[in-house]
């Protein structure tokens, strides 16, 4: 009966829209097998990593943890997994980060408790729990089973799926320090500005994703105007497969960060017209390429000419090549529309793109899109 119940729960998890990254250390390995053995696992599991050695954990956390098996470490693993899931997920899908670290029965007697720490993170919720197992009651296999069942129930809960099977904890086991925190939109944007999360998606569009690649038009959108919409439409027609969306960076290279009310005000523009917008915290394209690997970025010729100008790389031509080659290795391309540069309308072909980078710059023909208007001009005409 238990096996059938567990299979039904896993099937429901796979039927949910949530996509997950799991970081597990020191136990709960059976949970991965349960998730992967039921058809549909690719709908749910984006990535699973087992940082088992100390060096592996240090590289994952990019630091030496105060304690390898602790609630703090599980929380940090879950947040890292959540950010990783954001980068790997299909556009607009809800994502889940899972962190687990355990100290279970092994080949030698342990002085400390047999315990595990679990943490899950979604866009609006963080849940954490510590379980201390009754020492000497179970074998390693049995402790693996208990920790895996407990983890699977936590994943189901995060996916808003009911789980009726028994995790097989006993009265002598102690479930302690269980906590649950919810985040409203303001708190999530605050976390983004502070760098805790890498971006937030507002999936207002009802369009179905036509492939994993994103077609992204970055901008300040102050205000959003018809030129932005037609530019993204033209770029999408050139790219073919992909999910068109807009991207607004809360962090500006030359100005203070946008305030939360400013971000929400600009987001409302996209909600009104049913277009997806991503709020990120990266103003630089080489960082955007890391956030959105394989994406096509839609830019104007004025931006393209700056991208290939060594002036913006401390005057180093080699650094410019190295930086943009890094973007290229992530699979990113730039879809370039004509734009006025120093008062003259320019297209991509007017610039000398280095040979090694030419295949990552794709022109939008002027007959497909040309609109000599900018947000700055609109604000000026409105006296703003």
XYZ file of C-alpha atoms in Angstrom:
384
model
C 0.000 0.000 0.000
C 2.812 2.398 0.918
C 4.586 1.869 -2.427
C 1.365 2.595 -4.311
C 0.728 5.722 -2.209
C 4.254 6.980 -2.790
C 4.018 6.368 -6.517
C 0.732 8.289 -6.628
C 2.321 11.225 -4.799
C 5.330 11.246 -7.160
C 2.991 11.144 -10.164
C 1.149 14.154 -8.745
C 4.432 15.979 -8.194
C 5.392 15.336 -11.822
C 1.960 16.560 -12.948
C 2.386 19.840 -11.095
C 4.034 22.778 -12.929
C 6.825 23.104 -10.338
C 10.397 22.493 -11.486
C 13.065 21.738 -8.900
C 16.772 21.641 -8.198
C 17.858 19.410 -5.323
C 21.100 19.628 -3.327
C 21.408 16.638 -0.982
C 24.278 15.623 1.273
C 24.538 12.855 3.822
C 21.251 11.084 3.190
C 17.817 10.980 1.517
C 19.304 9.422 -1.612
C 16.283 7.145 -1.968
C 14.139 10.225 -2.664
C 16.017 10.816 -5.901
C 15.391 7.235 -6.951
C 11.691 7.579 -6.159
C 11.423 10.774 -8.206
C 13.425 9.445 -11.141
C 11.808 6.000 -11.310
C 8.325 7.334 -12.061
C 7.680 8.530 -15.650
C 7.534 12.321 -15.965
C 10.606 13.084 -13.833
C 11.913 15.479 -16.480
C 8.862 17.657 -15.819
C 10.042 18.157 -12.232
C 13.753 17.544 -11.775
C 15.955 20.141 -13.430
C 19.099 19.085 -11.613
C 20.149 17.000 -8.610
C 23.563 17.410 -7.001
C 25.081 15.412 -4.136
C 27.948 17.469 -2.625
C 29.144 14.602 -0.442
C 32.787 15.416 0.216
C 33.862 18.443 2.213
C 35.518 20.027 -0.801
C 32.387 19.506 -2.870
C 30.296 21.270 -0.220
C 32.821 24.120 0.025
C 32.699 24.614 -3.741
C 28.896 24.570 -3.744
C 28.627 27.144 -0.947
C 31.789 29.029 -2.084
C 32.878 29.056 1.565
C 33.687 26.750 4.472
C 30.432 26.243 6.403
C 30.418 26.713 10.166
C 28.929 23.213 10.346
C 28.507 20.851 7.430
C 25.395 19.269 8.920
C 23.236 22.116 10.186
C 20.003 23.934 9.493
C 21.925 26.983 8.312
C 23.784 24.903 5.731
C 20.537 23.294 4.524
C 18.958 26.757 4.210
C 21.918 28.036 2.187
C 21.779 24.953 -0.059
C 18.056 25.499 -0.658
C 18.568 29.145 -1.625
C 21.379 28.210 -4.015
C 19.161 25.473 -5.479
C 16.305 27.942 -5.887
C 18.475 30.402 -7.799
C 19.818 27.561 -9.930
C 16.260 26.432 -10.665
C 15.339 29.950 -11.770
C 18.110 29.805 -14.374
C 17.263 26.309 -15.614
C 13.465 26.396 -15.563
C 11.069 26.873 -18.434
C 9.936 30.497 -18.732
C 7.256 31.324 -16.198
C 7.293 27.945 -14.415
C 7.166 27.954 -10.594
C 10.458 26.710 -9.185
C 11.646 24.956 -6.047
C 15.043 24.760 -4.376
C 15.707 21.896 -1.955
C 18.565 21.638 0.531
C 19.218 18.569 2.677
C 22.140 17.715 4.911
C 22.244 14.701 7.207
C 24.363 12.798 9.679
C 22.982 9.267 9.633
C 24.175 5.870 10.823
C 27.510 4.834 9.359
C 30.144 2.104 9.701
C 31.326 3.435 13.066
C 29.413 4.569 16.162
C 28.713 8.298 16.220
C 29.142 10.474 19.284
C 26.503 12.959 18.165
C 22.860 12.590 17.217
C 21.632 10.884 14.106
C 19.836 13.795 12.465
C 19.013 15.593 9.274
C 18.147 19.155 8.290
C 15.834 20.001 5.429
C 14.968 23.273 3.718
C 12.738 24.160 0.775
C 12.479 27.494 -1.001
C 9.897 28.725 -3.498
C 9.188 32.247 -4.712
C 6.969 33.071 -1.747
C 7.828 30.507 0.925
C 10.725 29.136 2.927
C 10.167 26.012 5.024
C 12.734 24.302 7.230
C 12.847 21.432 9.702
C 15.337 19.476 11.781
C 14.696 15.818 12.627
C 16.644 13.931 15.291
C 16.299 10.176 14.901
C 16.254 7.751 17.808
C 19.838 6.563 17.986
C 20.383 2.844 17.515
C 16.788 2.190 16.494
C 17.459 1.761 12.778
C 20.103 0.621 10.312
C 21.589 3.041 7.771
C 19.195 1.713 5.132
C 16.255 2.368 7.411
C 17.427 5.900 8.263
C 17.869 6.559 4.546
C 14.296 5.432 3.996
C 12.883 7.645 6.749
C 14.836 10.729 5.639
C 13.871 10.112 1.995
C 10.178 9.797 2.811
C 10.314 12.967 4.926
C 12.040 14.797 2.068
C 9.520 13.539 -0.478
C 6.635 14.788 1.679
C 8.331 18.212 1.905
C 8.706 18.351 -1.886
C 5.059 17.399 -2.313
C 4.039 20.126 0.126
C 6.102 22.715 -1.778
C 4.425 21.563 -5.013
C 0.994 21.906 -3.352
C 0.445 18.163 -3.640
C -1.201 16.094 -0.908
C 0.952 13.293 0.544
C -0.850 10.684 2.609
C 1.903 8.092 3.051
C 3.648 7.621 6.400
C 7.232 8.897 6.723
C 7.774 6.130 9.333
C 8.958 8.412 12.106
C 8.288 7.100 15.612
C 7.369 8.807 18.879
C 11.012 8.595 19.966
C 12.127 10.647 16.934
C 12.112 14.405 17.435
C 10.906 16.843 14.790
C 12.134 20.218 16.011
C 12.833 23.753 14.834
C 10.211 23.520 12.120
C 9.614 26.957 10.698
C 7.758 28.478 7.777
C 8.146 31.975 6.370
C 6.144 33.548 3.596
C 7.335 36.363 1.324
C 5.098 38.983 -0.225
C 6.039 40.723 -3.453
C 7.842 43.566 -1.648
C 9.989 41.160 0.348
C 10.892 39.166 -2.741
C 11.923 42.334 -4.602
C 13.953 43.405 -1.581
C 15.762 40.061 -1.706
C 16.416 40.595 -5.410
C 17.876 44.075 -4.884
C 20.053 42.723 -2.063
C 21.330 39.920 -4.295
C 19.785 37.000 -2.398
C 17.787 35.920 -5.437
C 18.943 36.478 -9.001
C 15.669 37.418 -10.711
C 11.894 37.358 -10.476
C 9.564 36.479 -13.339
C 6.152 38.041 -13.818
C 4.600 35.573 -16.316
C 1.742 37.774 -17.505
C 1.807 36.377 -21.032
C -0.631 33.626 -21.923
C 1.598 32.565 -24.834
C 2.956 29.048 -24.623
C 6.732 28.657 -24.548
C 8.001 27.563 -27.957
C 11.271 26.096 -26.719
C 13.537 26.729 -23.730
C 15.353 29.708 -25.234
C 14.284 33.142 -24.087
C 14.115 36.092 -26.478
C 14.793 38.990 -24.133
C 14.403 42.705 -24.704
C 16.215 44.505 -21.855
C 15.391 48.107 -21.000
C 14.344 50.627 -18.390
C 10.797 50.865 -19.829
C 10.241 54.312 -18.391
C 7.775 54.233 -20.035
C 7.041 51.072 -22.013
C 5.988 52.104 -25.521
C 4.861 50.702 -28.860
C 8.420 50.649 -30.178
C 9.413 48.131 -27.502
C 6.506 45.867 -28.389
C 7.114 45.971 -32.139
C 10.861 45.485 -31.687
C 10.371 42.309 -29.653
C 7.793 41.109 -32.168
C 10.258 41.620 -35.037
C 13.068 39.880 -33.159
C 10.830 36.931 -32.333
C 9.905 36.506 -35.994
C 13.616 36.356 -36.859
C 14.536 33.952 -34.032
C 11.682 31.546 -34.651
C 11.586 29.227 -31.627
C 11.744 30.916 -28.254
C 9.827 32.622 -25.484
C 9.629 36.421 -25.910
C 9.866 38.505 -22.744
C 11.114 41.816 -21.413
C 13.822 42.299 -18.803
C 14.190 45.178 -16.377
C 17.279 45.441 -14.177
C 16.594 46.804 -10.701
C 20.298 47.670 -10.514
C 21.730 50.391 -12.757
C 25.439 50.688 -13.457
C 25.437 54.490 -13.168
C 22.422 55.252 -10.949
C 20.982 54.142 -7.598
C 18.898 50.937 -7.630
C 15.237 51.269 -8.507
C 13.003 51.446 -5.474
C 10.393 48.752 -4.893
C 7.516 51.159 -5.746
C 9.329 52.109 -8.985
C 9.734 48.464 -9.957
C 6.096 47.666 -9.221
C 4.925 50.708 -11.172
C 6.860 49.612 -14.261
C 5.728 46.016 -13.872
C 2.110 47.194 -13.995
C 2.692 48.355 -17.574
C 3.338 44.748 -18.624
C 0.448 43.356 -16.618
C -1.970 45.675 -18.443
C -0.972 44.309 -21.838
C -0.323 40.691 -20.810
C 3.413 40.556 -21.502
C 5.970 38.672 -19.423
C 8.686 40.708 -17.717
C 11.713 39.541 -15.751
C 13.174 41.701 -12.991
C 16.896 41.028 -12.589
C 19.737 42.576 -10.626
C 22.339 42.546 -13.397
C 22.877 45.620 -15.602
C 25.813 44.122 -17.551
C 25.327 41.812 -20.518
C 28.104 39.411 -19.546
C 26.241 38.862 -16.272
C 22.876 38.628 -18.035
C 24.387 35.869 -20.210
C 25.173 33.894 -17.038
C 21.625 34.404 -15.745
C 19.931 33.520 -19.036
C 22.226 31.107 -20.898
C 21.253 30.375 -24.476
C 19.081 33.478 -24.727
C 18.754 35.918 -27.598
C 19.084 39.511 -26.369
C 17.304 42.148 -28.438
C 19.279 45.395 -28.556
C 19.607 48.548 -30.611
C 22.583 49.513 -32.759
C 23.529 52.128 -30.144
C 23.968 49.352 -27.581
C 25.764 47.081 -30.052
C 28.379 49.717 -30.833
C 29.122 50.066 -27.114
C 29.378 46.304 -26.679
C 32.194 46.065 -29.234
C 33.989 49.240 -28.141
C 37.164 48.505 -26.102
C 36.587 51.839 -24.318
C 34.029 50.082 -22.122
C 36.530 47.348 -21.221
C 39.177 49.625 -19.688
C 40.453 50.308 -23.195
C 41.416 46.659 -23.769
C 40.474 45.042 -27.093
C 41.511 41.631 -25.724
C 39.263 42.046 -22.677
C 36.362 42.945 -24.941
C 36.917 39.801 -27.022
C 37.305 37.673 -23.886
C 34.138 39.057 -22.264
C 31.914 38.673 -25.327
C 33.398 35.255 -26.108
C 32.262 34.242 -22.621
C 28.735 35.332 -23.544
C 29.036 33.373 -26.775
C 30.053 30.213 -24.929
C 26.784 30.346 -22.967
C 24.924 30.197 -26.295
C 23.765 33.818 -26.171
C 23.226 35.942 -29.264
C 22.378 39.594 -29.885
C 19.527 40.519 -32.229
C 20.317 44.056 -33.369
C 17.825 46.661 -34.578
C 18.753 49.871 -36.379
C 18.960 52.918 -34.159
C 20.143 56.505 -34.241
C 23.777 56.792 -33.169
C 25.073 60.347 -32.768
C 22.048 61.594 -34.701
C 22.435 59.228 -37.677
C 20.400 56.068 -38.230
C 22.755 53.075 -38.101
C 22.315 49.344 -38.609
C 24.545 46.450 -37.560
C 26.279 46.324 -40.936
C 27.626 49.834 -40.334
C 29.901 48.560 -37.561
C 33.090 46.528 -37.671
C 32.195 43.512 -35.561
C 35.281 41.358 -34.824
C 35.325 38.235 -36.978
C 35.327 35.892 -33.963
C 32.090 37.475 -32.720
C 30.186 38.025 -35.962
C 27.999 34.936 -35.682
C 26.554 36.071 -32.360
C 25.244 39.368 -33.802
C 22.135 39.043 -35.980
C 20.660 42.098 -37.760
C 17.000 43.076 -37.892
C 16.535 44.565 -41.379
C 15.271 48.160 -41.321
C 12.307 47.132 -43.473
C 11.291 44.695 -40.684
C 11.606 47.248 -37.889
C 12.397 50.927 -37.649
C 10.960 53.279 -35.088
C 12.924 56.399 -34.185
C 11.482 56.876 -30.740
C 12.835 56.414 -27.232
C 11.524 56.464 -23.682
C 13.672 59.541 -23.055
C 11.996 61.424 -25.908
C 8.553 60.376 -24.675
C 9.316 61.624 -21.165
C 10.658 64.880 -22.573
C 7.578 65.425 -24.740
C 5.400 64.856 -21.672
C 7.439 67.294 -19.604
C 8.681 64.544 -17.273
